[in-house]
Amino acid sequence: MKTNLQQQFQSQYNKPAQHTFFSPGRVNLIGEHIDYNGGLVMPCAITMGTYMLTAPNTDGVFRFKSVNFEETAEIPLQPSYQKTGKGWYNYPVGVINYFTEAGKQLQGLDILYYGDIPIGSSLSSSASIEVVTATALNILFNAGFSKLQLVLMTKRVENEFMGLNSGIMDQFAVTFGETDKALKLNCDTLDYEAVDMNLGDNVLAIINTNKPRKLVESKYNERVQECRTALKALQQELDINNLCDIDTATFDLYKHLITDPVVLQRATHVIAENDRVILAAKALAANDLTEFGKLMYASHHSLQNLYEVSGVELDTVVEYAATDKNVVGARMTGAGFGGCAIALVKKDGFDSFAKGVTEYYTAKIGYAPSVYSSLIGNGAHQITA
Ligand code: GLA
């Protein structure tokens, strides 16, 4: 892979790449649509991700090319940058914008990206390209940002430059991820713990619905807004900053303050999901995967019925999983509206599960899903020769 990418860089730019960087994608085990509500999430970095090869140029421009996309861009060094069109290169341009805004001196770079995360599959290909770029610029130009500062900056790229009001989970997971660990992250305080993925005789399967995602951004921002409305209603009587500052028992005492039934549904999901993350972390620590699996299903059904971010494709995967004796638990992962589901599957039964889910899904949806057995990998880093 690396040699091949070196060759591709050489043929694109007629010179060798000097540095290579990598940032993973992520899956979220549990705690969905929680990060922007100041609660707990449990993501882990995966081994699929984005590679970035660079060499300096003396032309004072950033050249962006990708193995995955035909579209290229050449953007001169300038005091600030704006999003232009819908091109993929806006993500790295956004990163450059905030380095420049922070007064960092940059120089022209020729860049080639390659990603093996399926695009738009809710495995955080966008956080991956943002963070790989930020990691590279930080090292190449001795910018001196801490990892946490890079996380906060790349979140700004998503929120302010790209216009998606997402939380901090994706950028955090792909920056701080550790091999074979899940991150139990408090999205309010940003305290986190890397916990062992005690999967025993099981593997983590990723099932990509291959559904072309549409309207994800507008629906996502709508959910964020609904949560803000719920919070405002509760703040009439409660001194809280985030929906996840209360548990279900307290919520039951105050939920009458939320008058809109849809907003009430959204808040009910958020608060119960946050409680589930606490239980899931305990179950994982105690090696009680049966309990963990039950919580995964409960999370999915809440996202399906209360938060309404699933869809027939994701539901079909989880519906099948519940009938397969090799599966301990399954749920959608990430923003939803298509993208991927995850399942905890007995190692010995993985092939049978992959075959079963593919047949069931194809018969119902009309095209096949892609099924992977996932490895939990490291966060963003430079790849040395
Ligand atoms: C997307 C966002 C995250 C998070 C998830 C849902 O991945 O980027 O911040 O909100 O959706 O949990």
Coordinates of C-alpha atoms and ligand atoms in Angstrom, one line a residue:
M1 CA 0.0 0.0 0.0
K2 CA 2.7 2.5 1.1
T3 CA 5.0 1.7 -1.8
N4 CA 2.1 2.0 -4.2
L5 CA 1.1 5.4 -2.8
Q6 CA 4.7 6.6 -3.1
Q7 CA 4.6 5.6 -6.8
Q8 CA 1.3 7.4 -7.2
F9 CA 2.7 10.6 -5.6
Q10 CA 5.8 10.4 -7.9
S11 CA 3.6 10.1 -11.0
Q12 CA 1.3 12.9 -9.9
Y13 CA 4.0 15.4 -8.9
N14 CA 7.2 14.2 -10.6
K15 CA 9.1 14.0 -7.4
P16 CA 9.1 11.7 -4.3
A17 CA 6.9 12.3 -1.3
Q18 CA 8.9 13.3 1.8
H19 CA 6.4 12.6 4.6
T20 CA 3.5 10.3 5.1
F21 CA 0.8 10.7 7.8
F22 CA -2.2 8.5 8.7
S23 CA -5.4 9.1 10.6
P24 CA -8.0 6.4 11.2
G25 CA -11.8 6.4 11.0
R26 CA -13.9 5.3 14.0
V27 CA -16.9 3.3 15.1
N28 CA -18.9 4.3 18.1
L29 CA -19.8 1.3 20.3
I30 CA -22.5 3.1 22.2
G31 CA -23.6 6.6 23.1
E32 CA -25.2 8.0 19.9
H33 CA -26.2 11.6 19.4
I34 CA -24.8 12.3 22.8
D35 CA -21.6 14.2 22.2
Y36 CA -23.3 17.5 21.4
N37 CA -25.4 17.0 24.6
G38 CA -22.4 16.9 26.9
G39 CA -22.7 13.2 27.7
L40 CA -20.7 10.0 27.6
V41 CA -19.7 8.2 24.4
M42 CA -17.6 5.1 23.7
P43 CA -15.9 5.2 20.3
C44 CA -12.8 3.4 19.1
A45 CA -10.5 4.1 16.2
I46 CA -10.4 1.5 13.4
T47 CA -7.6 0.4 11.1
M48 CA -9.2 1.9 8.0
G49 CA -8.3 5.5 7.5
T50 CA -6.8 8.3 5.5
Y51 CA -3.1 8.5 4.3
M52 CA -1.6 11.8 3.4
L53 CA 1.7 12.1 1.5
T54 CA 3.4 15.5 1.2
A55 CA 6.4 17.3 -0.3
P56 CA 7.1 21.0 -0.1
N57 CA 6.9 23.2 -3.1
T58 CA 8.4 26.7 -3.7
D59 CA 5.3 28.0 -5.6
G60 CA 3.4 29.2 -2.5
V61 CA 0.4 27.0 -3.2
F62 CA -1.3 24.0 -1.7
R63 CA -2.0 21.3 -4.3
F64 CA -4.7 18.8 -3.3
K65 CA -5.0 15.5 -5.1
S66 CA -6.7 12.3 -4.0
V67 CA -6.5 8.7 -5.2
N68 CA -10.3 8.5 -4.4
F69 CA -11.6 11.6 -6.2
E70 CA -10.8 13.0 -9.7
E71 CA -11.4 16.6 -8.5
T72 CA -8.2 18.4 -7.6
A73 CA -7.5 21.9 -6.3
E74 CA -4.7 24.4 -6.2
I75 CA -5.0 27.1 -3.6
P76 CA -2.5 29.9 -3.0
L77 CA -1.3 30.7 0.5
Q78 CA -3.5 33.6 1.7
P79 CA -4.5 35.3 5.0
S80 CA -7.8 33.4 5.2
Y81 CA -9.8 30.8 3.3
Q82 CA -13.5 30.2 2.6
K83 CA -15.4 27.1 1.6
T84 CA -15.8 26.9 -2.2
G85 CA -18.3 24.6 -3.7
K86 CA -18.8 21.1 -2.4
G87 CA -15.3 19.6 -3.1
W88 CA -13.7 17.2 -0.7
Y89 CA -10.6 19.5 -0.5
N90 CA -12.7 22.0 1.6
Y91 CA -11.9 19.8 4.7
P92 CA -8.1 20.3 4.5
V93 CA -8.6 23.9 3.4
G94 CA -10.6 24.5 6.5
V95 CA -7.7 23.1 8.6
I96 CA -5.2 25.4 6.8
N97 CA -7.6 28.3 7.5
Y98 CA -7.4 27.8 11.3
F99 CA -3.6 27.3 11.3
T100 CA -3.3 30.6 9.5
E101 CA -5.8 32.3 11.7
A102 CA -3.7 31.2 14.7
G103 CA -0.7 33.0 13.2
K104 CA 1.2 29.9 12.1
Q105 CA 3.6 30.4 9.2
L106 CA 2.9 27.8 6.5
Q107 CA 4.6 27.1 3.2
G108 CA 3.4 25.5 -0.1
L109 CA 2.8 21.8 -0.1
D110 CA 2.0 19.2 -2.7
I111 CA -0.4 16.7 -1.2
L112 CA -1.8 13.3 -2.1
Y113 CA -4.6 11.7 0.0
Y114 CA -5.8 8.1 -0.1
G115 CA -8.6 6.8 2.1
D116 CA -9.8 3.2 2.5
I117 CA -12.8 4.3 4.6
P118 CA -16.0 4.0 2.5
I119 CA -17.1 7.6 2.0
G120 CA -20.4 8.7 3.6
S121 CA -20.5 5.4 5.6
S122 CA -20.6 7.1 9.1
L123 CA -17.1 5.8 9.9
S124 CA -15.9 9.4 10.0
S125 CA -14.0 9.8 6.8
S126 CA -14.4 13.6 7.2
A127 CA -12.8 13.7 10.7
S128 CA -10.1 11.4 9.4
I129 CA -9.1 13.8 6.6
E130 CA -9.3 16.8 8.9
V131 CA -7.2 15.3 11.6
V132 CA -4.6 13.8 9.2
T133 CA -4.1 17.3 7.8
A134 CA -3.9 19.0 11.1
T135 CA -1.5 16.4 12.4
A136 CA 0.7 16.8 9.3
L137 CA 0.7 20.6 9.5
N138 CA 1.4 20.6 13.2
I139 CA 4.5 18.4 12.7
L140 CA 5.8 19.9 9.4
F141 CA 5.6 23.5 10.5
N142 CA 6.4 23.0 14.2
A143 CA 3.1 24.6 15.1
G144 CA 3.2 23.3 18.7
F145 CA -0.5 22.5 19.1
S146 CA -1.4 19.8 21.6
K147 CA -3.5 16.9 20.5
L148 CA -6.5 18.3 22.2
Q149 CA -6.0 21.7 20.5
L150 CA -6.0 19.8 17.2
V151 CA -9.2 18.1 18.1
L152 CA -10.9 21.4 19.0
M153 CA -9.6 23.0 15.8
T154 CA -10.8 20.2 13.5
K155 CA -14.2 20.3 15.2
R156 CA -14.3 24.0 14.2
V157 CA -13.6 23.0 10.6
E158 CA -16.7 20.8 10.7
N159 CA -18.9 23.3 12.6
E160 CA -17.8 26.7 11.2
F161 CA -16.1 26.0 7.9
M162 CA -18.4 23.1 6.7
G163 CA -21.6 24.0 8.6
L164 CA -22.3 20.8 10.4
N165 CA -23.1 21.3 14.1
S166 CA -21.5 18.0 15.1
G167 CA -20.0 17.2 18.5
I168 CA -16.5 16.4 19.4
M169 CA -16.6 12.5 19.3
D170 CA -15.2 11.8 15.9
Q171 CA -12.2 14.2 15.9
F172 CA -11.4 13.0 19.5
A173 CA -11.6 9.3 18.6
V174 CA -9.5 9.5 15.5
T175 CA -6.9 11.6 17.4
F176 CA -6.7 9.8 20.7
G177 CA -7.7 6.2 19.6
E178 CA -5.5 3.3 20.9
T179 CA -5.1 -0.2 19.6
D180 CA -7.6 -2.6 21.2
K181 CA -9.1 0.1 23.4
A182 CA -12.4 2.0 23.4
L183 CA -12.4 5.5 24.6
K184 CA -14.9 6.3 27.4
L185 CA -15.2 10.1 26.7
N186 CA -17.1 12.7 28.7
C187 CA -18.0 15.2 26.0
D188 CA -18.6 17.9 28.6
T189 CA -15.3 17.8 30.5
L190 CA -13.3 16.0 27.8
D191 CA -12.0 13.6 30.4
Y192 CA -11.5 10.2 28.9
E193 CA -10.4 6.7 29.8
A194 CA -9.0 4.2 27.3
V195 CA -10.8 1.0 28.3
D196 CA -9.9 -2.6 27.2
M197 CA -12.0 -4.0 24.5
N198 CA -12.6 -7.3 26.3
L199 CA -14.4 -8.9 23.4
G200 CA -13.6 -12.5 24.5
D201 CA -14.5 -14.9 21.7
N202 CA -16.2 -12.2 19.7
V203 CA -15.2 -9.9 16.9
L204 CA -16.6 -6.5 16.0
A205 CA -18.3 -6.6 12.7
I206 CA -19.0 -3.5 10.6
I207 CA -21.9 -3.8 8.2
N208 CA -22.1 -1.0 5.6
T209 CA -25.6 -0.6 4.3
N210 CA -24.2 1.0 1.1
K211 CA -27.1 3.3 1.2
P212 CA -26.3 6.5 -0.6
R213 CA -26.8 9.1 2.1
K214 CA -28.9 12.1 1.4
L215 CA -29.9 15.1 3.6
V216 CA -27.8 13.9 6.5
E217 CA -26.5 17.4 7.2
S218 CA -29.9 19.1 7.4
K219 CA -31.5 16.3 9.4
Y220 CA -28.5 16.2 11.8
N221 CA -28.6 19.9 12.4
E222 CA -32.4 19.6 13.0
R223 CA -31.7 17.0 15.8
V224 CA -29.1 19.4 17.4
Q225 CA -31.7 22.1 17.3
E226 CA -34.4 19.9 18.9
C227 CA -32.0 19.1 21.7
R228 CA -31.4 22.7 22.3
T229 CA -35.1 23.3 22.5
A230 CA -35.5 20.5 25.0
L231 CA -32.6 21.9 27.1
K232 CA -34.1 25.4 27.2
A233 CA -37.4 24.0 28.4
L234 CA -35.8 22.1 31.2
Q235 CA -33.7 25.1 32.2
Q236 CA -36.9 26.8 33.2
E237 CA -36.6 24.8 36.5
L238 CA -33.3 23.0 36.4
D239 CA -29.8 24.5 36.7
I240 CA -28.2 22.5 33.9
N241 CA -25.9 23.2 31.0
N242 CA -26.5 20.0 29.0
L243 CA -29.3 17.5 28.6
C244 CA -26.9 14.8 29.8
D245 CA -26.5 16.6 33.2
I246 CA -29.5 14.6 34.4
D247 CA -30.4 11.0 34.5
T248 CA -33.7 9.3 33.5
A249 CA -35.1 9.4 37.1
T250 CA -34.6 13.2 37.3
F251 CA -35.8 13.7 33.7
D252 CA -39.1 11.9 34.6
L253 CA -39.8 14.6 37.2
Y254 CA -39.3 17.5 34.8
K255 CA -40.2 16.2 31.4
H256 CA -43.6 17.9 31.6
L257 CA -41.7 21.2 30.8
I258 CA -41.2 20.0 27.3
T259 CA -44.4 20.6 25.5
D260 CA -43.6 19.5 21.9
P261 CA -44.0 15.7 21.7
V262 CA -41.3 15.3 19.1
V263 CA -38.8 17.3 21.2
L264 CA -39.8 15.2 24.2
Q265 CA -39.0 12.0 22.2
R266 CA -35.6 13.3 21.3
A267 CA -34.7 14.2 24.8
T268 CA -36.0 10.9 26.1
H269 CA -33.5 9.1 23.8
V270 CA -30.6 11.3 24.8
I271 CA -31.0 10.9 28.5
A272 CA -31.6 7.2 28.4
E273 CA -28.7 6.6 25.9
N274 CA -26.4 8.4 28.3
D275 CA -27.5 6.1 31.1
R276 CA -26.8 3.2 28.8
V277 CA -23.2 4.2 28.2
I278 CA -22.6 4.1 32.0
L279 CA -24.1 0.6 32.1
A280 CA -22.2 -0.5 29.0
A281 CA -18.9 0.6 30.4
K282 CA -19.6 -1.4 33.6
A283 CA -20.6 -4.5 31.5
L284 CA -17.5 -4.3 29.4
A285 CA -15.3 -4.0 32.5
A286 CA -17.0 -7.0 34.0
N287 CA -16.7 -9.0 30.8
D288 CA -20.5 -9.3 30.7
L289 CA -21.0 -9.1 26.9
T290 CA -24.5 -10.5 27.1
E291 CA -25.5 -7.3 29.0
F292 CA -23.4 -5.2 26.6
G293 CA -25.2 -6.7 23.7
K294 CA -28.7 -6.0 25.2
L295 CA -27.7 -2.4 25.6
M296 CA -26.6 -2.2 22.0
Y297 CA -30.0 -3.4 20.8
A298 CA -31.8 -1.0 23.2
S299 CA -29.7 1.9 21.8
H300 CA -30.6 1.0 18.3
H301 CA -34.3 0.8 19.0
S302 CA -34.2 4.2 20.7
L303 CA -32.4 5.7 17.7
Q304 CA -35.0 4.0 15.5
N305 CA -38.2 5.0 17.3
L306 CA -37.4 8.0 19.5
Y307 CA -34.6 9.8 17.7
E308 CA -35.6 8.7 14.2
V309 CA -32.2 8.6 12.6
S310 CA -32.1 5.0 11.5
G311 CA -33.9 3.8 8.3
V312 CA -35.1 0.6 6.7
E313 CA -31.5 -0.4 5.7
L314 CA -30.0 -0.1 9.2
D315 CA -33.1 -1.6 10.8
T316 CA -32.9 -4.6 8.4
V317 CA -29.3 -5.3 9.5
V318 CA -30.2 -5.2 13.2
E319 CA -33.5 -7.1 12.6
Y320 CA -31.4 -9.9 11.0
A321 CA -28.7 -9.8 13.7
A322 CA -31.4 -10.4 16.4
T323 CA -32.3 -13.7 14.7
D324 CA -28.7 -15.0 14.3
K325 CA -27.4 -17.0 17.3
N326 CA -23.8 -15.9 16.5
V327 CA -24.6 -12.3 17.4
V328 CA -24.4 -10.8 20.9
G329 CA -25.6 -7.4 20.0
A330 CA -26.0 -4.9 17.1
R331 CA -26.9 -1.3 16.5
M332 CA -26.4 1.5 14.0
T333 CA -23.3 3.6 14.5
G334 CA -22.6 7.3 13.9
A335 CA -25.0 9.9 12.6
G336 CA -27.4 7.3 11.0
F337 CA -29.7 7.9 8.0
G338 CA -27.7 5.0 6.3
G339 CA -24.1 4.3 6.8
C340 CA -22.9 1.5 9.0
A341 CA -24.2 -0.8 11.7
I342 CA -21.9 -2.7 14.0
A343 CA -22.4 -6.1 15.6
L344 CA -20.6 -8.2 18.2
V345 CA -20.3 -11.6 16.6
K346 CA -18.8 -14.9 17.8
K347 CA -15.5 -15.3 16.1
D348 CA -16.4 -18.8 14.9
G349 CA -19.7 -17.6 13.6
F350 CA -18.5 -14.6 11.7
D351 CA -18.5 -16.2 8.2
S352 CA -22.0 -17.6 8.8
F353 CA -23.2 -14.2 10.0
A354 CA -21.7 -12.3 7.0
K355 CA -23.4 -14.8 4.6
G356 CA -26.7 -14.6 6.5
V357 CA -26.9 -10.8 6.8
T358 CA -25.9 -10.4 3.1
E359 CA -28.7 -12.7 1.9
Y360 CA -31.4 -11.3 4.2
Y361 CA -30.4 -7.7 3.4
T362 CA -30.2 -8.2 -0.3
A363 CA -33.5 -10.0 -0.5
K364 CA -35.2 -7.1 1.4
I365 CA -33.3 -4.0 0.2
G366 CA -32.4 -5.0 -3.4
Y367 CA -28.6 -4.6 -3.2
A368 CA -25.9 -6.1 -1.0
P369 CA -24.3 -4.7 2.1
S370 CA -20.5 -4.9 2.7
V371 CA -19.4 -6.8 5.8
Y372 CA -16.0 -6.3 7.5
S373 CA -14.4 -7.7 10.6
S374 CA -12.9 -4.6 12.2
L375 CA -9.6 -4.2 14.0
I376 CA -9.3 -1.4 16.6
G377 CA -6.3 0.7 15.7
N378 CA -4.2 3.7 16.7
G379 CA -5.0 7.4 16.5
A380 CA -3.4 9.8 14.0
H381 CA 0.3 9.6 13.5
Q382 CA 3.2 10.1 11.2
I383 CA 4.3 7.0 9.4
T384 CA 8.1 6.8 9.4
A385 CA 10.0 5.2 6.5
Ligands
GLA1 C1 -21.6 12.2 13.7 C2 -21.1 13.5 14.4 C3 -20.7 13.1 15.8 C4 -21.8 12.5 16.6 C5 -22.4 11.3 15.8 C6 -23.7 10.8 16.4 O1 -20.7 11.3 13.6 O2 -19.9 13.9 13.7 O3 -20.2 14.3 16.4 O4 -22.8 13.4 16.9 O5 -22.7 11.7 14.4 O6 -23.4 10.2 17.6

